[in-house]
XYZ file of C-alpha atoms in Angstrom:
771
model
C -22.023 -41.953 15.318
C -21.356 -42.773 11.627
C -19.093 -40.813 9.326
C -22.077 -39.274 7.568
C -23.614 -38.006 10.802
C -20.306 -36.386 11.726
C -20.193 -34.819 8.273
C -23.698 -33.406 8.575
C -22.815 -32.012 12.010
C -19.646 -30.348 10.668
C -21.487 -28.833 7.712
C -24.307 -27.544 9.940
C -21.868 -25.898 12.357
C -19.848 -24.331 9.537
C -22.978 -23.017 7.799
C -24.239 -21.473 11.051
C -20.895 -19.783 11.745
C -20.657 -18.582 8.144
C -24.155 -17.111 8.170
C -23.399 -15.220 11.379
C -20.077 -13.991 9.981
C -21.587 -12.996 6.630
C -23.986 -10.621 8.353
C -21.189 -8.839 10.187
C -18.816 -8.879 7.218
C -21.438 -6.996 5.205
C -21.235 -4.155 7.735
C -17.556 -3.418 7.108
C -16.805 0.199 6.242
C -14.386 1.478 3.587
C -11.732 3.875 4.760
C -8.747 5.636 3.270
C -7.424 8.108 5.774
C -3.906 9.240 4.857
C -3.183 9.663 8.553
C -3.403 5.892 9.006
C -0.234 5.543 6.921
C 1.763 7.509 9.472
C 4.257 5.310 11.365
C 2.563 4.315 14.613
C 4.506 4.793 17.820
C 6.932 7.153 16.128
C 8.109 10.069 18.300
C 7.732 12.408 15.311
C 4.051 11.423 15.075
C 3.517 12.173 18.767
C 5.264 15.502 18.284
C 3.095 16.360 15.282
C -0.082 15.469 17.147
C 0.818 18.021 19.825
C 1.807 20.532 17.161
C -1.440 20.271 15.206
C -3.525 20.450 18.376
C -2.192 23.991 18.650
C -1.944 25.105 15.008
C -4.274 22.709 13.205
C -3.731 20.115 10.475
C -1.576 21.070 7.537
C -3.810 19.144 5.134
C -7.381 20.121 6.073
C -7.621 22.119 2.865
C -9.241 21.783 -0.522
C -7.612 23.709 -3.353
C -9.826 24.824 -6.207
C -8.008 25.923 -9.362
C -9.938 27.739 -12.087
C -8.662 28.754 -15.517
C -9.905 31.980 -17.097
C -10.877 32.073 -20.790
C -8.296 34.807 -21.396
C -7.111 36.620 -18.249
C -8.101 36.436 -14.585
C -8.567 40.230 -14.567
C -11.565 40.015 -16.868
C -14.527 41.625 -14.995
C -16.990 38.888 -16.003
C -14.651 36.133 -14.844
C -13.947 37.880 -11.529
C -17.653 38.403 -10.910
C -18.171 34.656 -11.248
C -15.244 33.948 -8.902
C -16.707 36.327 -6.336
C -20.152 34.714 -6.620
C -18.523 31.313 -6.170
C -16.574 32.538 -3.150
C -19.697 33.812 -1.435
C -21.418 30.500 -2.193
C -18.530 28.525 -0.689
C -18.633 30.536 2.532
C -22.182 29.308 3.124
C -21.371 25.602 2.765
C -21.271 23.243 5.710
C -17.873 21.883 6.752
C -16.054 24.865 5.212
C -14.409 26.826 7.997
C -12.734 29.502 5.896
C -12.569 30.589 2.257
C -9.547 32.460 0.940
C -10.236 33.656 -2.585
C -8.673 36.234 -4.922
C -11.795 38.363 -4.538
C -11.769 38.175 -0.728
C -8.093 39.044 -0.265
C -7.570 42.391 1.408
C -4.582 44.562 2.242
C -4.856 45.830 5.851
C -3.819 49.414 6.541
C -3.191 50.731 10.066
C -3.624 54.415 10.847
C -3.724 56.380 14.054
C -7.477 56.115 14.405
C -7.658 52.373 13.662
C -7.268 49.748 10.971
C -9.126 49.138 7.759
C -8.720 46.804 4.775
C -8.427 47.575 1.077
C -9.444 44.776 -1.345
C -6.743 43.749 -3.761
C -9.382 43.266 -6.454
C -12.412 45.327 -7.395
C -14.318 42.881 -9.634
C -17.284 45.225 -10.058
C -15.146 48.290 -10.833
C -13.435 47.472 -14.147
C -11.576 50.789 -14.267
C -9.538 49.765 -11.180
C -8.517 46.315 -12.434
C -5.355 47.448 -14.326
C -3.939 49.023 -11.167
C -5.167 46.047 -9.111
C -3.230 43.656 -11.306
C -0.068 45.765 -10.989
C -0.320 45.776 -7.193
C -1.013 42.021 -7.043
C 2.072 41.084 -9.086
C 4.197 43.338 -6.881
C 2.834 42.012 -3.596
C 4.793 39.101 -2.070
C 2.789 35.946 -1.370
C -0.055 36.458 -3.862
C 1.438 35.165 -7.093
C 1.925 31.368 -6.959
C -0.613 31.207 -4.133
C -3.806 32.703 -5.536
C -2.733 33.909 -8.977
C -0.703 31.970 -11.528
C 2.399 33.602 -12.973
C 0.830 33.814 -16.420
C -2.260 35.581 -15.042
C -4.614 32.993 -16.526
C -5.584 30.978 -13.444
C -6.726 31.589 -9.893
C -6.772 29.365 -6.832
C -9.288 29.295 -3.995
C -8.272 27.705 -0.678
C -11.032 26.088 1.352
C -10.239 25.200 4.928
C -12.480 22.298 5.918
C -13.559 20.803 9.193
C -10.805 18.638 10.712
C -10.620 15.085 9.316
C -13.621 15.507 7.034
C -15.294 12.129 6.412
C -16.329 10.734 3.039
C -20.082 11.409 3.113
C -19.887 15.123 4.016
C -16.895 15.508 1.675
C -18.892 13.987 -1.190
C -21.860 16.241 -0.440
C -19.624 19.295 -0.330
C -17.942 18.497 -3.642
C -21.281 17.756 -5.325
C -22.476 21.215 -4.312
C -19.229 22.823 -5.462
C -19.317 21.132 -8.870
C -22.973 22.059 -9.322
C -22.189 25.715 -8.616
C -19.190 25.652 -10.955
C -21.410 24.290 -13.704
C -24.065 26.923 -13.009
C -21.470 29.689 -13.281
C -20.071 28.157 -16.470
C -16.643 27.737 -14.906
C -15.654 24.631 -16.830
C -11.854 24.567 -16.669
C -11.428 23.573 -13.019
C -9.099 21.428 -10.938
C -9.484 20.157 -7.377
C -6.885 18.826 -4.949
C -6.932 18.029 -1.256
C -6.772 15.272 1.312
C -10.532 14.801 1.740
C -11.107 14.825 -2.029
C -8.416 12.219 -2.680
C -9.601 10.018 0.195
C -13.176 10.054 -1.096
C -12.097 9.098 -4.614
C -9.855 6.344 -3.264
C -12.738 4.835 -1.287
C -14.991 4.845 -4.368
C -12.327 3.112 -6.398
C -11.646 0.566 -3.668
C -15.316 -0.394 -3.605
C -15.346 -0.798 -7.378
C -12.107 -2.750 -7.473
C -13.195 -5.057 -4.660
C -16.231 -6.068 -6.731
C -14.172 -6.363 -9.916
C -11.381 -8.430 -8.371
C -13.772 -10.791 -6.611
C -15.728 -11.293 -9.842
C -12.569 -11.889 -11.862
C -11.223 -14.200 -9.164
C -14.356 -16.317 -9.102
C -14.552 -16.475 -12.892
C -10.889 -17.410 -13.163
C -11.177 -20.155 -10.582
C -14.267 -21.596 -12.237
C -12.449 -21.849 -15.575
C -9.233 -23.324 -14.131
C -11.046 -25.751 -11.835
C -13.241 -26.973 -14.675
C -10.245 -27.485 -16.958
C -8.478 -29.347 -14.158
C -11.199 -31.664 -12.849
C -13.903 -31.591 -15.554
C -16.607 -32.148 -12.904
C -19.088 -29.890 -11.156
C -17.839 -30.848 -7.690
C -14.278 -29.947 -8.688
C -15.541 -26.408 -9.231
C -18.107 -26.001 -6.471
C -16.273 -27.541 -3.495
C -13.113 -25.373 -3.722
C -15.193 -22.231 -4.249
C -17.318 -22.960 -1.182
C -14.282 -23.523 1.041
C -12.423 -20.407 -0.086
C -15.533 -18.194 -0.119
C -16.385 -19.241 3.443
C -12.811 -18.502 4.541
C -13.025 -15.014 3.012
C -16.300 -14.345 4.833
C -14.757 -15.483 8.112
C -11.697 -13.269 7.554
C -13.771 -10.185 6.734
C -16.030 -10.794 9.725
C -12.972 -10.986 11.956
C -11.942 -7.550 10.695
C -15.346 -6.209 11.699
C -15.156 -7.781 15.168
C -11.840 -6.043 15.829
C -13.021 -2.682 14.531
C -10.934 -2.650 11.348
C -11.997 -1.101 8.039
C -11.306 -1.940 4.412
C -8.466 0.282 3.225
C -6.025 0.324 0.317
C -4.222 -2.736 1.727
C -7.012 -4.878 3.195
C -9.067 -4.411 0.024
C -6.663 -7.018 -1.384
C -7.685 -9.616 1.222
C -10.590 -11.242 -0.704
C -8.570 -11.491 -3.918
C -5.513 -12.693 -2.023
C -7.563 -15.382 -0.306
C -9.244 -16.515 -3.523
C -5.759 -17.124 -4.848
C -3.693 -18.188 -1.829
C -6.508 -20.021 -0.058
C -6.951 -22.307 -3.033
C -3.544 -23.926 -2.426
C -4.575 -26.415 0.268
C -7.809 -27.254 -1.517
C -6.034 -27.939 -4.807
C -3.432 -30.196 -3.184
C -6.178 -32.165 -1.445
C -8.345 -32.588 -4.528
C -5.418 -33.344 -6.825
C -4.166 -36.052 -4.498
C -7.712 -37.399 -4.057
C -8.264 -37.593 -7.826
C -4.914 -39.352 -8.265
C -5.936 -42.047 -5.782
C -9.344 -42.445 -7.430
C -7.617 -42.735 -10.821
C -5.647 -45.686 -9.523
C -8.823 -47.443 -8.375
C -8.546 -46.753 -4.635
C -11.926 -46.955 -2.822
C -13.396 -43.585 -1.942
C -13.003 -43.651 1.856
C -9.514 -45.092 1.633
C -8.614 -42.459 -0.973
C -9.847 -39.717 1.369
C -7.862 -41.153 4.272
C -4.671 -41.423 2.216
C -5.163 -37.902 0.891
C -5.665 -36.348 4.313
C -2.806 -38.333 5.781
C -0.243 -37.536 3.093
C -1.373 -33.994 2.270
C -2.430 -32.896 5.741
C 0.986 -32.483 7.289
C 2.418 -30.701 4.255
C -0.643 -28.442 4.027
C -0.299 -27.564 7.707
C 3.320 -26.607 7.147
C 2.522 -24.538 4.055
C -0.330 -22.789 5.841
C 2.059 -21.906 8.642
C 4.747 -20.600 6.299
C 2.263 -18.609 4.215
C 0.588 -17.130 7.278
C 3.983 -16.339 8.815
C 4.813 -14.438 5.625
C 1.753 -12.286 6.225
C 2.127 -12.164 10.009
C 5.641 -10.768 9.642
C 4.010 -7.605 8.276
C 2.501 -7.003 11.732
C 5.836 -5.527 12.786
C 5.349 -2.685 10.305
C 4.713 0.659 12.020
C 2.234 1.487 9.243
C -1.264 0.551 10.410
C -2.812 -0.580 7.076
C 0.141 -2.885 6.317
C 0.095 -4.315 9.841
C -3.658 -4.970 9.610
C -3.297 -6.521 6.175
C -0.671 -8.935 7.494
C -2.695 -9.813 10.584
C -6.052 -10.459 8.926
C -4.743 -12.113 5.769
C -2.430 -14.379 7.744
C -5.293 -15.383 10.030
C -7.540 -15.989 7.019
C -4.936 -18.391 5.614
C -5.161 -20.453 8.798
C -8.958 -20.332 8.681
C -8.800 -21.687 5.130
C -6.703 -24.607 6.348
C -9.274 -25.347 9.059
C -12.113 -25.356 6.529
C -10.079 -27.350 4.005
C -9.642 -30.151 6.533
C -13.129 -30.074 8.034
C -15.716 -28.792 5.576
C -14.058 -30.138 2.425
C -13.625 -33.748 3.647
C -17.203 -33.697 4.979
C -18.524 -32.742 1.553
C -16.260 -35.294 -0.156
C -17.566 -38.083 2.063
C -21.223 -37.216 1.465
C -20.803 -37.029 -2.314
C -20.682 -40.136 -4.463
C -17.342 -41.396 -5.665
C -16.365 -39.284 -8.672
C -16.131 -40.997 -12.019
C -12.653 -40.303 -13.322
C -10.743 -41.509 -16.352
C -7.664 -43.538 -15.653
C -4.393 -42.201 -17.005
C -4.151 -42.762 -20.718
C -1.335 -44.779 -22.267
C -0.856 -42.614 -25.348
C 1.718 -40.316 -23.788
C -0.682 -37.485 -23.010
C -1.346 -38.042 -19.314
C 0.105 -35.849 -16.598
C 2.451 -38.641 -15.502
C 3.791 -39.173 -19.015
C 4.313 -35.441 -19.583
C 6.066 -35.010 -16.256
C 8.101 -38.166 -16.829
C 9.380 -36.771 -20.125
C 10.091 -33.433 -18.495
C 12.034 -35.124 -15.707
C 14.231 -36.898 -18.251
C 15.039 -33.524 -19.825
C 15.863 -32.068 -16.414
C 18.284 -34.889 -15.662
C 19.805 -34.693 -19.132
C 20.452 -30.959 -18.853
C 21.246 -30.766 -15.140
C 24.613 -29.045 -15.570
C 23.107 -26.427 -17.870
C 20.324 -25.809 -15.313
C 22.865 -25.195 -12.552
C 24.876 -22.858 -14.782
C 21.828 -20.866 -15.905
C 20.600 -20.596 -12.300
C 23.994 -19.330 -11.160
C 23.969 -16.787 -13.992
C 20.547 -15.519 -12.984
C 21.703 -15.161 -9.389
C 24.775 -13.116 -10.363
C 22.772 -10.834 -12.695
C 20.024 -10.413 -10.090
C 22.398 -9.469 -7.280
C 24.003 -6.849 -9.531
C 20.625 -5.428 -10.603
C 19.134 -5.259 -7.107
C 21.563 -2.480 -6.218
C 19.662 -0.233 -8.639
C 16.460 -0.303 -6.574
C 15.661 3.107 -5.088
C 13.667 3.694 -1.920
C 11.402 6.561 -2.893
C 7.748 7.520 -2.607
C 5.525 10.445 -3.503
C 2.074 11.692 -2.574
C -0.591 9.753 -4.469
C 2.122 7.292 -5.479
C -0.511 4.593 -5.964
C -2.065 6.502 -8.854
C -0.651 6.397 -12.368
C 0.719 9.613 -13.840
C -2.195 9.967 -16.273
C -4.834 9.545 -13.570
C -7.186 12.600 -13.439
C -6.698 12.949 -9.676
C -2.936 13.032 -10.048
C -3.195 15.365 -13.029
C -5.046 17.847 -10.810
C -2.188 17.709 -8.315
C 0.300 18.289 -11.126
C -1.788 21.305 -12.157
C -1.242 22.973 -8.787
C 2.470 22.244 -8.988
C 2.702 23.809 -12.437
C 0.423 26.814 -11.920
C 0.813 27.508 -8.213
C 3.030 26.726 -5.230
C 2.390 22.982 -5.223
C 0.625 20.541 -2.927
C 3.396 19.195 -0.720
C 3.077 20.842 2.710
C 6.086 22.038 4.663
C 5.934 22.518 8.431
C 8.525 23.789 10.876
C 7.883 24.397 14.549
C 9.468 27.604 15.838
C 10.182 28.045 19.536
C 11.717 31.103 21.103
C 14.547 30.457 23.553
C 13.775 30.965 27.262
C 13.212 34.599 28.099
C 12.442 35.533 24.499
C 9.456 35.613 22.147
C 9.072 35.170 18.421
C 8.283 38.892 18.216
C 11.781 39.860 19.362
C 13.760 41.396 16.518
C 16.703 39.033 16.844
C 14.348 36.046 16.795
C 12.577 37.393 13.729
C 15.885 37.911 11.951
C 16.940 34.322 12.686
C 13.612 33.143 11.276
C 13.970 35.374 8.220
C 17.373 33.861 7.482
C 15.808 30.406 7.478
C 13.033 31.671 5.202
C 15.594 33.022 2.749
C 17.239 29.593 2.563
C 13.873 27.884 2.127
C 12.891 30.237 -0.670
C 16.153 30.426 -2.607
C 17.683 26.987 -2.069
C 15.157 24.563 -0.555
C 12.424 25.359 -3.078
C 9.406 26.582 -1.122
C 7.103 28.544 -3.407
C 4.910 29.866 -0.601
C 5.658 30.615 3.054
C 3.878 32.021 6.078
C 5.311 32.531 9.569
C 5.498 35.098 12.392
C 7.934 36.969 10.130
C 5.159 37.199 7.537
C 2.857 38.679 10.177
C 5.341 41.338 11.249
C 6.252 42.236 7.664
C 2.582 42.543 6.716
C 1.959 44.626 9.832
C 4.864 46.911 8.960
C 3.423 47.378 5.481
C -0.024 48.078 6.921
C 1.404 50.601 9.400
C 3.116 52.453 6.566
C 0.146 52.951 4.265
C 0.121 49.531 2.569
C 3.133 50.113 0.330
C 4.959 46.931 -0.719
C 8.330 48.560 -0.119
C 7.553 48.289 3.605
C 6.979 44.534 3.436
C 10.093 43.965 5.549
C 11.160 43.656 9.138
C 11.611 46.869 11.161
C 15.168 48.024 11.467
C 15.096 48.771 15.207
C 13.507 47.379 18.353
C 11.749 50.717 18.811
C 9.997 50.415 15.454
C 9.128 46.817 16.228
C 7.505 47.723 19.565
C 5.263 50.207 17.805
C 4.122 47.466 15.463
C 3.564 44.765 18.070
C 1.456 47.209 20.045
C -0.958 47.160 17.107
C -1.215 43.356 17.095
C -4.332 43.494 19.273
C -6.150 44.925 16.256
C -5.618 41.571 14.507
C -5.788 39.282 17.533
C -9.009 37.634 16.331
C -7.808 36.979 12.782
C -7.293 33.299 11.953
C -4.092 34.118 10.097
C -2.511 35.169 13.366
C -3.825 32.269 15.450
C -2.588 29.716 12.918
C 0.956 31.046 12.918
C 1.812 32.047 16.469
C 0.663 31.244 19.998
C -0.932 33.879 22.207
C 2.173 34.198 24.378
C 4.387 34.575 21.318
C 6.759 31.813 22.397
C 5.706 29.155 19.885
C 5.028 29.536 16.178
C 4.712 27.896 12.821
C 6.572 28.252 9.555
C 4.360 26.685 6.904
C 4.702 26.479 3.149
C 3.932 24.680 -0.100
C 6.186 23.141 -2.714
C 6.150 20.549 -5.501
C 6.183 16.883 -4.475
C 9.853 16.036 -4.934
C 9.608 12.524 -3.498
C 10.799 11.089 -0.205
C 14.349 10.335 -1.354
C 15.096 13.887 -2.480
C 13.150 15.368 0.448
C 15.345 13.444 2.880
C 18.478 14.934 1.322
C 16.932 18.415 1.300
C 15.887 18.141 4.949
C 19.338 16.986 6.007
C 20.874 19.965 4.193
C 18.335 22.275 5.839
C 19.176 20.916 9.287
C 22.876 21.404 8.577
C 22.218 25.007 7.514
C 20.208 25.725 10.667
C 22.828 24.108 12.895
C 25.498 26.319 11.350
C 23.635 29.596 10.919
C 20.889 29.725 13.572
C 21.679 30.586 17.176
C 19.941 27.975 19.349
C 20.126 30.435 22.263
C 17.699 32.635 20.335
C 15.556 30.276 18.226
C 14.852 26.537 18.288
C 13.361 24.716 15.303
C 12.033 21.275 14.456
C 10.685 19.868 11.194
C 7.267 18.243 11.447
C 4.088 17.769 9.412
C 2.351 15.127 7.338
C 4.927 15.201 4.532
C 7.742 14.393 6.960
C 5.751 11.524 8.455
C 4.899 10.061 5.040
C 8.558 10.277 4.042
C 9.575 8.382 7.171
C 7.590 5.368 5.989
C 10.390 4.562 3.571
C 13.158 4.654 6.168
C 12.288 1.299 7.743
C 11.118 -0.489 4.580
C 14.314 -2.457 4.085
C 14.531 -3.412 7.761
C 10.925 -4.591 7.889
C 11.292 -6.488 4.629
C 14.463 -8.262 5.799
C 12.807 -9.078 9.131
C 9.862 -10.654 7.319
C 12.092 -12.573 4.929
C 14.319 -13.698 7.770
C 11.345 -15.001 9.711
C 10.126 -16.957 6.693
C 13.551 -18.426 6.033
C 13.941 -19.440 9.674
C 10.580 -21.250 9.610
C 11.528 -23.087 6.417
C 14.912 -24.085 7.860
C 13.199 -25.455 10.960
C 10.767 -27.430 8.801
C 13.595 -28.901 6.709
C 15.566 -29.770 9.832
C 12.516 -31.407 11.355
C 11.884 -33.512 8.255
C 15.443 -34.469 7.283
C 17.664 -33.625 10.266
C 20.020 -32.029 7.748
C 21.331 -28.482 7.297
C 22.261 -29.473 3.765
C 18.607 -30.198 3.036
C 17.590 -26.900 4.621
C 19.851 -25.052 2.174
C 18.544 -27.124 -0.739
C 15.000 -26.143 0.261
C 15.793 -22.438 0.549
C 17.724 -21.922 -2.712
C 14.859 -22.534 -5.210
C 12.802 -19.934 -3.368
C 15.489 -17.299 -2.993
C 16.273 -17.372 -6.719
C 12.782 -16.079 -7.719
C 12.984 -13.387 -5.032
C 16.365 -12.243 -6.339
C 14.994 -12.195 -9.884
C 12.072 -10.010 -8.801
C 14.553 -7.642 -7.177
C 16.375 -7.568 -10.507
C 13.140 -6.743 -12.341
C 12.505 -3.850 -9.959
C 16.042 -2.563 -10.389
C 16.161 -2.890 -14.176
C 12.734 -1.336 -14.751
C 13.098 1.424 -12.124
C 10.265 0.201 -9.894
C 10.880 2.042 -6.633
C 10.766 0.426 -3.233
C 7.926 2.093 -1.374
C 5.217 1.220 1.109
C 3.028 -0.624 -1.400
C 5.874 -2.634 -2.988
C 7.888 -3.380 0.155
C 5.473 -6.125 1.190
C 5.868 -8.024 -2.071
C 9.071 -9.886 -1.183
C 7.781 -11.212 2.118
C 4.400 -12.265 0.710
C 5.903 -13.784 -2.436
C 8.427 -15.842 -0.493
C 5.769 -17.071 1.931
C 3.560 -18.194 -0.962
C 6.297 -19.585 -3.215
C 7.733 -21.788 -0.449
C 4.455 -23.747 -0.282
C 5.199 -25.817 -3.371
C 8.696 -26.573 -2.142
C 7.334 -27.847 1.162
C 4.803 -30.044 -0.633
C 7.616 -31.381 -2.848
C 10.081 -32.144 -0.048
C 7.343 -33.551 2.215
C 6.325 -35.947 -0.529
C 9.994 -36.686 -1.161
C 10.486 -37.521 2.516
C 7.595 -40.004 2.460
C 8.942 -41.665 -0.683
C 12.494 -41.999 0.687
C 11.099 -44.015 3.596
C 9.928 -46.604 1.065
C 12.455 -46.282 -1.774
C 16.222 -46.414 -1.075
C 17.134 -45.322 -4.605
C 17.586 -41.515 -4.587
C 17.070 -41.194 -8.335
C 13.829 -43.183 -8.307
C 12.569 -41.308 -5.235
C 13.134 -37.927 -6.909
C 11.526 -39.116 -10.146
C 8.465 -40.442 -8.333
C 8.120 -37.239 -6.290
C 8.557 -35.127 -9.413
C 5.799 -36.960 -11.286
C 3.308 -36.936 -8.399
C 3.981 -33.578 -6.771
C 4.655 -31.826 -10.067
C 1.035 -31.909 -11.211
C -0.261 -30.198 -8.069
C 2.616 -27.681 -8.148
C 1.970 -26.671 -11.747
C -1.815 -26.489 -11.386
C -1.693 -24.662 -8.055
C 0.964 -22.187 -9.175
C -0.891 -21.523 -12.415
C -3.997 -20.616 -10.420
C -1.925 -18.369 -8.191
C -0.267 -16.629 -11.136
C -3.538 -16.032 -12.967
C -5.181 -14.885 -9.748
C -2.491 -12.329 -8.988
C -2.484 -11.131 -12.576
C -6.112 -10.048 -12.152
C -4.681 -7.254 -9.992
C -3.149 -5.789 -13.141
C -6.566 -4.253 -13.817
C -6.225 -2.035 -10.734
C -6.023 1.751 -11.072
C -3.704 1.795 -8.027
C -0.035 1.360 -8.867
C 0.641 -0.405 -5.588
C -2.017 -3.024 -6.294
C -0.856 -3.327 -9.919
C 2.743 -3.990 -8.917
C 1.655 -6.392 -6.175
C -0.130 -8.504 -8.780
C 2.619 -8.203 -11.381
C 5.624 -8.877 -9.173
C 4.113 -11.667 -7.068
C 2.787 -13.266 -10.266
C 6.259 -13.124 -11.817
C 7.753 -14.509 -8.597
C 5.473 -17.512 -8.825
C 6.343 -18.056 -12.500
C 10.030 -17.988 -11.617
C 9.174 -20.211 -8.652
C 7.538 -22.846 -10.861
C 10.666 -22.943 -12.991
C 12.861 -23.274 -9.896
C 10.705 -26.080 -8.433
C 10.524 -28.035 -11.678
C 14.086 -27.574 -12.932
C 16.416 -26.502 -10.121
C 15.109 -28.347 -7.053
C 15.369 -31.901 -8.542
C 18.915 -31.155 -9.720
C 19.927 -29.875 -6.282
C 18.524 -33.035 -4.716
C 20.377 -35.243 -7.191
C 23.716 -33.549 -6.578
C 23.677 -32.490 -2.946
C 21.141 -34.539 -0.957
C 22.713 -37.264 1.150
C 20.069 -39.676 2.453
C 20.495 -41.006 5.979
C 20.657 -44.759 6.374
C 17.640 -46.316 8.038
C 18.268 -48.854 10.779
C 16.302 -52.005 10.287
C 15.698 -52.408 14.009
C 14.710 -48.758 14.406
C 12.934 -47.353 11.408
C 12.144 -50.330 9.237
C 11.666 -49.558 5.552
C 7.984 -49.821 4.861
C 6.712 -52.075 2.143
C 6.143 -50.286 -1.136
C 2.533 -49.676 -2.066
C 1.273 -51.104 -5.381
C 1.029 -47.572 -6.690
C 4.652 -46.850 -5.791
C 5.804 -50.138 -7.296
C 4.005 -49.330 -10.562
C 5.553 -45.882 -10.811
C 9.103 -46.763 -9.807
C 9.558 -49.269 -12.596
C 8.583 -46.719 -15.278
């Protein structure tokens, strides 16, 4: 079978596979469930899953904040709030509505229990006294009424894990009703709302980034090759690889989330590396008059091994993320790393097939007026050699400054950390922190010691002591617990007066109260705070989002307080909840990052040892790639860019990508040293021939990553910015530092004439070495 028949067969098979994959890739779903960012396999996650199976999720709520024109006690405003509340109760996927106009103060008397509304919106004469009672009643201000009396909050408990479509429908209905009631100054916060908005933005950004990526590549490829095939062939290869990668996600049941939404853009950029090295080498051979088939063979032979190594190192950089306990990061590493390998397969099957079937490209030979790539790089190399001591000194200075600046990096994260501070969604969350208790949930599991219940007076007093600490020192603005139930019951039993919102003073008084609990047994408030047997309960609250770093300190201080002041023989406690789990994501960031970096470095060392049998060469190969990483760490430290989930992956990915050019350089250098005994001439030849591909490829990578700067997600923005800067620093290190390190520290091994005979120099090599 001829070459062309093989090529047609390869293209047919690839097209068939791509068509099949494209159909399934189009069926991928978008998902942004905050729960997926919990650390998988963590004992605290298992504990929380058991906890919420009993007491429910702490984030299945939507908070609706509404500003009054003047005061919330205006009868017209309250009538609208009441109408809205009744409307909300009728909506699907809303389990419970707690509104200022539905709040009631229970009163227990000898003949039974009844409830008195805190507000009488349709009886204006009662509103002055209502307002006085509300501001004297614990738990109402900061929860449902702002301190300034100009805003109210409505809490909507939704169905567990509300999906995007029903959440969107619900919010459309809510906004329509708000508009109908002329309630214009409104704010919304909640897990399902944020997730829905994130999914919408991910869909938009996926389309934007892919469009920008394609446009960018078309421009750069045209400027590089000035031919239609130089644009079309790389795009086909990379686009097919993206389709294959997305289809693989579908086959394994994955969804597009905040991390994997980067996969197409990442592949447009990273996947172009092998293609560019192949085409650049192919064009170079054609420029020197090499016949087409021979040029293809030389290209595949000389670039193939280096491209295989770079594909391995890049994919390993992504695969190292699989060890992350955070599902979206692990999936991103798995599917992007696999897509890199798929790109290599297509680059060395589909691309050569298309190159063979196309006519030999008509290229211009290098000009002799000093403007060709070889002349430019030759002049640059002379400057590098001339200033080699200055380059070493500047590099050492950057390393020292970077190491000092890295110590300033803080590991810290907040809710909605991927949104900028001026984002409307984040502004709504800030609104609830300013006007009300906040949006950060607090959860503590309460367990009575054996033989006791949470209704025992001594247990309640232990709990109350913890509540006092949480309120006065920890910073909770709202709390509810079994203590809240008993205090409210005591107030109800004594005519509803706020002075009785306290624990009973004796066990006898307490027994009278607990006997009345059956009157409230069916109320959700009771079920959500204490188990039926009274042995297990929940202390829940709200507070501002202080960030994971401060929360960790606060939690440690809380644990120390409990250990010192709470009798474990009476009451046992354990912190839990979504906030705790999100905070834990930052605890292993440094470990996971170092593991990923270590894996990459080990692979590179093994490659260098395999090529040169020299530890010295392994160190020379590593240094130009560690310098850019250190400089990025310095940028993060100097500009107060926190280490968090979305930025922790940058170092591993950047190193895995940046090392590619080094491997291409040293692989080419190894081939040249087999033919040229002069170290200086070998480095100069490698510099002139590998430099073009390094500069072009890195420029594409930098521009590609900089398209992520248009993202509305901070994590995506910083991924593009920092990896782009890493590659810029990497280009400088490859062009300036690596040749100098080779000149000073590389010691070539002597070749035995009867073992590895020096190969005859090619005409191309002879031409270049004399210049």
